[in-house]
XYZ file of C-alpha atoms in Angstrom:
66
model
C -4.615 -19.241 -2.988
C -4.083 -16.466 -0.482
C -3.125 -16.960 3.140
C -6.686 -16.172 4.163
C -8.288 -18.735 1.868
C -5.666 -21.325 2.789
C -6.417 -20.775 6.481
C -10.136 -21.059 5.846
C -9.621 -24.289 3.939
C -7.492 -25.644 6.781
C -10.150 -24.665 9.325
C -8.000 -22.127 11.167
C -8.770 -18.486 11.680
C -6.307 -15.735 10.818
C -6.507 -12.284 12.283
C -6.044 -10.523 8.976
C -6.474 -6.795 8.768
C -7.518 -5.078 5.599
C -5.586 -6.073 2.499
C -4.944 -3.509 -0.203
C -3.840 -4.470 -3.700
C -2.942 -1.811 -6.244
C -2.477 -2.631 -9.907
C -1.589 0.149 -12.303
C -0.199 0.312 -15.834
C 3.560 0.785 -15.961
C 3.321 4.367 -17.172
C 4.630 7.540 -15.623
C 1.182 9.108 -15.813
C 0.020 6.847 -12.993
C 2.798 7.767 -10.555
C 0.722 10.505 -8.965
C -2.152 8.057 -8.496
C 0.149 5.619 -6.713
C 1.659 8.346 -4.511
C -1.798 9.613 -3.571
C -3.108 6.123 -2.789
C -0.037 5.423 -0.656
C -0.381 8.711 1.235
C -4.112 8.159 1.769
C -3.571 4.693 3.171
C -0.773 5.912 5.440
C -2.996 8.731 6.714
C -5.733 6.230 7.570
C -3.148 4.211 9.497
C -2.238 7.313 11.556
C 1.228 7.832 10.091
C 2.795 11.210 10.888
C 3.148 13.807 8.148
C 6.902 13.195 7.995
C 6.338 9.441 7.576
C 3.806 10.060 4.831
C 6.239 12.305 2.991
C 8.952 9.642 3.363
C 6.578 7.117 1.813
C 5.881 9.424 -1.131
C 9.620 9.777 -1.706
C 10.094 6.000 -1.436
C 7.355 5.427 -4.029
C 9.037 7.934 -6.383
C 12.415 6.248 -5.989
C 11.001 2.736 -6.424
C 9.153 3.748 -9.583
C 12.257 5.491 -10.940
C 14.236 2.263 -10.458
C 11.605 0.258 -12.345
């Protein structure tokens, strides 16, 4: 049960913005897909170009650690 469905069941209203869930196979071939999705979402949220590039680097580093 998500927070949203739990709140609906309890009769309260959450102010939930869009929720994005990304599920990809654990293969290096999908790293570019994840970086692009992250950058696209950040651009829609009005991140600066430097912040978007920082996110791409963070995604690379997190995937390298996994």
